[in-house]
Amino acid sequence: MPTSPRLADDAALRRTALVILGLGFVARLALAALLDPGLDEAYAIAVAVPAQLSWFDHPPMAFWWVGAMRTLGAPLFGDPAPAVWLRLPFVLAFTGTAWLMFDLTRRLYGARAGVWALGALTLAPFFLVSAGSWLVPDGPLVLFLAATARLLVEIVFFAPTRARRTALWLAAGVTLGLAGLSKYHAALFAVGAFVWLLATRHRRLLAEPGPWLAALVAGAVVSPVLVWNAENGWASFLFQAGRGGGGRTNWAGFGRAILGQAAYLMPWTLVAAVIGAARALRSDRDIAAPSGLLLALAVLPIGLFTAVPLLGGDSLPHWQMPGWLFLMPLLGRGLAEAESLGDRLPRLARRFAAATVVLLVIAASLFAALRFTPPPRELVERAKLGRFLEESTTWRGLADGLARRGLLAPDAAGRAPVVVSFRWLEAARLAEALGGRARVTVFDGDPRGFAFQLDPAELVGRDLVLVGRPETLARGLGAVTPYFAAIEPQPTLAVGAGEPPPFDLAVAVGRTLLRPYPLPYPKRDAGGGTR
């Protein structure tokens, strides 16, 4: 029996989607091998060592993945393991995300729309690099949100049998719970979906046990986050809630939020997604249509986090990205419809895609040059690149430099050395570079997850190594001098890629910690344990 033109066309488009998916995977894997861990990734590497139910900054999923890869990689690579090894589950996860979003779009609007959506998603810098390979919570989050959305689409729009619908609801509860174990953004997805169901004719689904069973399942899956917070004074919830502002309107932050989203997506992708959403609304004239669901899932994260600066806070542009994920199908639909009408927009979109590829290749080449042919120290100092290199590259040579000075030797009791930082971001770089050769802690009013790794009471009576950028160490020493019997400054240590290394770290030794340094959290009992 001959194949129909429609089926043949769909098969060809699926092959195109697989090619895009494969190329995207190779590109993300290459970037994972090429780029040094960013600051947030270094932090994940640093605090993911012990098994925990959750973490101070985020739910546990990304940290569990990093910790598991460190454990699996230790016999093969030692500690620290190569960044590409640690990033592998995140690269694979986004490959799954990309396929799910293609399949969701294909199911709703056809394979041609799916290919357009997949192409836009693959080339958006945030999804290509950060959510696509970095050791951050966004990768697991978008995977499980995409899976939940795909299940919702099947439940709501394709009339499965009652038994199958219940099974799909239960699966959606699992995937939504896994999203909640990845990042707190999952709550916005749940609210958006529930409000949309309540506001449309699909509210009849709420009369069935399925959605309520899904909510119970999601709550059970996400319970480790609740247990950890209950045991630690709700520290993570309070920290995240405190980032919402409360001061004067931050117009500069509002501008950064807008421009940051354009940079993370590329401006033409952002504009095309907005146009696609507007055209879908105008065409469907029905919020109960699939476009209404996609907009309901998108509007809360985009609107809320863009508005945060107007409430006096500051907004990081990646906070809005899970919302933009759900506008990609509407972008794909718009371009597919325009293509079928012979509109010039698809040709323009292809040119923008080509320009994006060129820009991304140039950016990757520049980072490769910085890593493999680092600029000489004189150029770093003349061009004032020191701060950039300190924050964006691994502090190579740190462990060997401290070891040569005898500062990484176990103490008389055989305990591993402890290195103290005075800023959590610098502690992340220290821990990344030192691996298992030392434990790292933070003496500061904002220690983040490091406060849960090591109790300062355990350090009383010990000598500690103090390391940081020269200006950070100078400030920190003024605050901690009363806590030590003496502080002995050491010569600076040059670190980083290049010969000679491009920047210096200040080093000191604190002799005999006299009393515990007071950290703002967690609450600890008299015996040093947390409560």
PDB file of C-alpha atoms in Angstrom, residues 232-367:
ATOM      1  CA  ASN A 232      16.503  23.426  59.228  1.00  0.00           C
ATOM      2  CA  GLY A 233      14.166  26.233  60.209  1.00  0.00           C
ATOM      3  CA  TRP A 234      12.660  26.546  56.710  1.00  0.00           C
ATOM      4  CA  ALA A 235      15.967  28.132  55.707  1.00  0.00           C
ATOM      5  CA  SER A 236      15.635  27.526  51.969  1.00  0.00           C
ATOM      6  CA  PHE A 237      12.056  28.805  51.754  1.00  0.00           C
ATOM      7  CA  LEU A 238      12.949  31.927  53.754  1.00  0.00           C
ATOM      8  CA  PHE A 239      16.002  32.587  51.602  1.00  0.00           C
ATOM      9  CA  GLN A 240      14.077  32.335  48.335  1.00  0.00           C
ATOM     10  CA  ALA A 241      11.142  34.366  49.657  1.00  0.00           C
ATOM     11  CA  GLY A 242      13.526  37.112  50.732  1.00  0.00           C
ATOM     12  CA  ARG A 243      14.717  37.667  47.154  1.00  0.00           C
ATOM     13  CA  GLY A 244      11.437  39.227  46.063  1.00  0.00           C
ATOM     14  CA  GLY A 245      12.194  42.822  46.901  1.00  0.00           C
ATOM     15  CA  GLY A 246      10.435  45.126  49.328  1.00  0.00           C
ATOM     16  CA  GLY A 247      12.481  48.234  48.579  1.00  0.00           C
ATOM     17  CA  ARG A 248      12.182  51.024  46.040  1.00  0.00           C
ATOM     18  CA  THR A 249      11.379  50.369  42.404  1.00  0.00           C
ATOM     19  CA  ASN A 250      14.524  49.139  40.670  1.00  0.00           C
ATOM     20  CA  TRP A 251      14.205  50.510  37.137  1.00  0.00           C
ATOM     21  CA  ALA A 252      17.765  49.520  36.228  1.00  0.00           C
ATOM     22  CA  GLY A 253      17.030  45.971  37.362  1.00  0.00           C
ATOM     23  CA  PHE A 254      13.821  45.975  35.324  1.00  0.00           C
ATOM     24  CA  GLY A 255      15.794  46.964  32.230  1.00  0.00           C
ATOM     25  CA  ARG A 256      18.330  44.232  32.913  1.00  0.00           C
ATOM     26  CA  ALA A 257      15.510  41.715  33.263  1.00  0.00           C
ATOM     27  CA  ILE A 258      14.162  42.617  29.811  1.00  0.00           C
ATOM     28  CA  LEU A 259      17.546  42.759  28.095  1.00  0.00           C
ATOM     29  CA  GLY A 260      18.737  39.625  29.868  1.00  0.00           C
ATOM     30  CA  GLN A 261      15.815  37.601  28.535  1.00  0.00           C
ATOM     31  CA  ALA A 262      16.536  38.874  25.019  1.00  0.00           C
ATOM     32  CA  ALA A 263      20.188  37.869  25.376  1.00  0.00           C
ATOM     33  CA  TYR A 264      19.387  34.426  26.793  1.00  0.00           C
ATOM     34  CA  LEU A 265      16.958  33.667  23.953  1.00  0.00           C
ATOM     35  CA  MET A 266      18.410  35.894  21.219  1.00  0.00           C
ATOM     36  CA  PRO A 267      16.196  38.901  20.457  1.00  0.00           C
ATOM     37  CA  TRP A 268      14.659  37.414  17.304  1.00  0.00           C
ATOM     38  CA  THR A 269      13.613  34.258  19.156  1.00  0.00           C
ATOM     39  CA  LEU A 270      11.973  36.307  21.905  1.00  0.00           C
ATOM     40  CA  VAL A 271      10.125  38.485  19.381  1.00  0.00           C
ATOM     41  CA  ALA A 272       9.080  35.470  17.289  1.00  0.00           C
ATOM     42  CA  ALA A 273       7.738  33.705  20.397  1.00  0.00           C
ATOM     43  CA  VAL A 274       5.699  36.758  21.407  1.00  0.00           C
ATOM     44  CA  ILE A 275       4.318  37.145  17.859  1.00  0.00           C
ATOM     45  CA  GLY A 276       3.525  33.434  17.692  1.00  0.00           C
ATOM     46  CA  ALA A 277       1.636  33.601  20.997  1.00  0.00           C
ATOM     47  CA  ALA A 278      -0.324  36.702  19.926  1.00  0.00           C
ATOM     48  CA  ARG A 279      -1.276  35.138  16.576  1.00  0.00           C
ATOM     49  CA  ALA A 280      -2.372  31.922  18.271  1.00  0.00           C
ATOM     50  CA  LEU A 281      -4.618  33.806  20.678  1.00  0.00           C
ATOM     51  CA  ARG A 282      -6.125  35.849  17.876  1.00  0.00           C
ATOM     52  CA  SER A 283      -6.672  32.775  15.727  1.00  0.00           C
ATOM     53  CA  ASP A 284      -8.072  30.460  18.418  1.00  0.00           C
ATOM     54  CA  ARG A 285     -10.232  33.026  20.279  1.00  0.00           C
ATOM     55  CA  ASP A 286     -10.572  30.438  23.032  1.00  0.00           C
ATOM     56  CA  ILE A 287      -8.455  30.182  26.173  1.00  0.00           C
ATOM     57  CA  ALA A 288      -9.533  26.542  26.473  1.00  0.00           C
ATOM     58  CA  ALA A 289      -7.506  25.740  23.332  1.00  0.00           C
ATOM     59  CA  PRO A 290      -3.971  24.332  23.610  1.00  0.00           C
ATOM     60  CA  SER A 291      -2.554  27.828  23.093  1.00  0.00           C
ATOM     61  CA  GLY A 292      -4.383  28.884  26.253  1.00  0.00           C
ATOM     62  CA  LEU A 293      -2.738  26.113  28.270  1.00  0.00           C
ATOM     63  CA  LEU A 294       0.727  26.962  26.928  1.00  0.00           C
ATOM     64  CA  LEU A 295       0.235  30.633  27.756  1.00  0.00           C
ATOM     65  CA  ALA A 296      -1.017  29.754  31.243  1.00  0.00           C
ATOM     66  CA  LEU A 297       2.182  27.776  31.836  1.00  0.00           C
ATOM     67  CA  ALA A 298       4.319  30.623  30.471  1.00  0.00           C
ATOM     68  CA  VAL A 299       2.807  33.778  31.897  1.00  0.00           C
ATOM     69  CA  LEU A 300       3.503  33.296  35.614  1.00  0.00           C
ATOM     70  CA  PRO A 301       7.296  32.772  35.496  1.00  0.00           C
ATOM     71  CA  ILE A 302       7.778  35.385  32.773  1.00  0.00           C
ATOM     72  CA  GLY A 303       5.480  38.001  34.288  1.00  0.00           C
ATOM     73  CA  LEU A 304       6.317  37.474  37.943  1.00  0.00           C
ATOM     74  CA  PHE A 305      10.095  37.442  37.644  1.00  0.00           C
ATOM     75  CA  THR A 306      10.173  40.300  35.163  1.00  0.00           C
ATOM     76  CA  ALA A 307       8.128  42.359  37.643  1.00  0.00           C
ATOM     77  CA  VAL A 308      10.337  41.593  40.666  1.00  0.00           C
ATOM     78  CA  PRO A 309      12.541  44.692  40.120  1.00  0.00           C
ATOM     79  CA  LEU A 310       9.410  46.853  40.110  1.00  0.00           C
ATOM     80  CA  LEU A 311       8.814  45.571  43.654  1.00  0.00           C
ATOM     81  CA  GLY A 312      12.312  46.628  44.701  1.00  0.00           C
ATOM     82  CA  GLY A 313      14.177  43.373  44.120  1.00  0.00           C
ATOM     83  CA  ASP A 314      16.473  42.226  41.379  1.00  0.00           C
ATOM     84  CA  SER A 315      15.767  39.594  38.746  1.00  0.00           C
ATOM     85  CA  LEU A 316      18.125  37.144  37.127  1.00  0.00           C
ATOM     86  CA  PRO A 317      17.045  36.482  33.528  1.00  0.00           C
ATOM     87  CA  HIS A 318      17.216  32.712  33.810  1.00  0.00           C
ATOM     88  CA  TRP A 319      14.319  32.800  36.276  1.00  0.00           C
ATOM     89  CA  GLN A 320      11.903  33.521  33.403  1.00  0.00           C
ATOM     90  CA  MET A 321      13.238  30.855  31.048  1.00  0.00           C
ATOM     91  CA  PRO A 322      10.897  27.978  32.068  1.00  0.00           C
ATOM     92  CA  GLY A 323       8.032  30.203  30.916  1.00  0.00           C
ATOM     93  CA  TRP A 324       9.620  30.836  27.525  1.00  0.00           C
ATOM     94  CA  LEU A 325      10.011  27.080  27.096  1.00  0.00           C
ATOM     95  CA  PHE A 326       6.241  26.825  26.694  1.00  0.00           C
ATOM     96  CA  LEU A 327       6.062  29.572  24.095  1.00  0.00           C
ATOM     97  CA  MET A 328       8.341  27.642  21.738  1.00  0.00           C
ATOM     98  CA  PRO A 329       5.437  25.477  20.432  1.00  0.00           C
ATOM     99  CA  LEU A 330       3.519  28.657  19.559  1.00  0.00           C
ATOM    100  CA  LEU A 331       6.596  30.022  17.805  1.00  0.00           C
ATOM    101  CA  GLY A 332       6.782  26.764  15.851  1.00  0.00           C
ATOM    102  CA  ARG A 333       3.095  26.892  14.986  1.00  0.00           C
ATOM    103  CA  GLY A 334       3.366  30.471  13.727  1.00  0.00           C
ATOM    104  CA  LEU A 335       6.334  29.754  11.491  1.00  0.00           C
ATOM    105  CA  ALA A 336       4.799  26.546  10.141  1.00  0.00           C
ATOM    106  CA  GLU A 337       1.582  28.370   9.228  1.00  0.00           C
ATOM    107  CA  ALA A 338       3.553  31.194   7.617  1.00  0.00           C
ATOM    108  CA  GLU A 339       5.569  28.644   5.631  1.00  0.00           C
ATOM    109  CA  SER A 340       2.426  26.963   4.325  1.00  0.00           C
ATOM    110  CA  LEU A 341       1.185  30.367   3.100  1.00  0.00           C
ATOM    111  CA  GLY A 342       4.453  31.202   1.331  1.00  0.00           C
ATOM    112  CA  ASP A 343       5.194  34.036   3.783  1.00  0.00           C
ATOM    113  CA  ARG A 344       8.693  35.460   3.916  1.00  0.00           C
ATOM    114  CA  LEU A 345       8.927  35.055   7.714  1.00  0.00           C
ATOM    115  CA  PRO A 346      10.346  31.497   7.591  1.00  0.00           C
ATOM    116  CA  ARG A 347      13.122  32.666   5.241  1.00  0.00           C
ATOM    117  CA  LEU A 348      13.920  35.466   7.689  1.00  0.00           C
ATOM    118  CA  ALA A 349      13.878  32.971  10.566  1.00  0.00           C
ATOM    119  CA  ARG A 350      16.388  30.765   8.749  1.00  0.00           C
ATOM    120  CA  ARG A 351      18.705  33.745   8.307  1.00  0.00           C
ATOM    121  CA  PHE A 352      18.433  34.569  11.994  1.00  0.00           C
ATOM    122  CA  ALA A 353      19.171  30.920  12.809  1.00  0.00           C
ATOM    123  CA  ALA A 354      22.287  31.033  10.636  1.00  0.00           C
ATOM    124  CA  ALA A 355      23.380  34.270  12.318  1.00  0.00           C
ATOM    125  CA  THR A 356      22.854  32.660  15.730  1.00  0.00           C
ATOM    126  CA  VAL A 357      25.041  29.710  14.752  1.00  0.00           C
ATOM    127  CA  VAL A 358      27.805  32.083  13.650  1.00  0.00           C
ATOM    128  CA  LEU A 359      27.597  34.103  16.890  1.00  0.00           C
ATOM    129  CA  LEU A 360      27.660  30.955  19.011  1.00  0.00           C
ATOM    130  CA  VAL A 361      30.666  29.568  17.132  1.00  0.00           C
ATOM    131  CA  ILE A 362      32.524  32.855  17.598  1.00  0.00           C
ATOM    132  CA  ALA A 363      31.708  32.910  21.322  1.00  0.00           C
ATOM    133  CA  ALA A 364      32.789  29.279  21.757  1.00  0.00           C
ATOM    134  CA  SER A 365      36.027  29.988  19.875  1.00  0.00           C
ATOM    135  CA  LEU A 366      36.829  32.919  22.144  1.00  0.00           C
ATOM    136  CA  PHE A 367      36.300  30.800  25.259  1.00  0.00           C
TER     137      PHE A 367
END
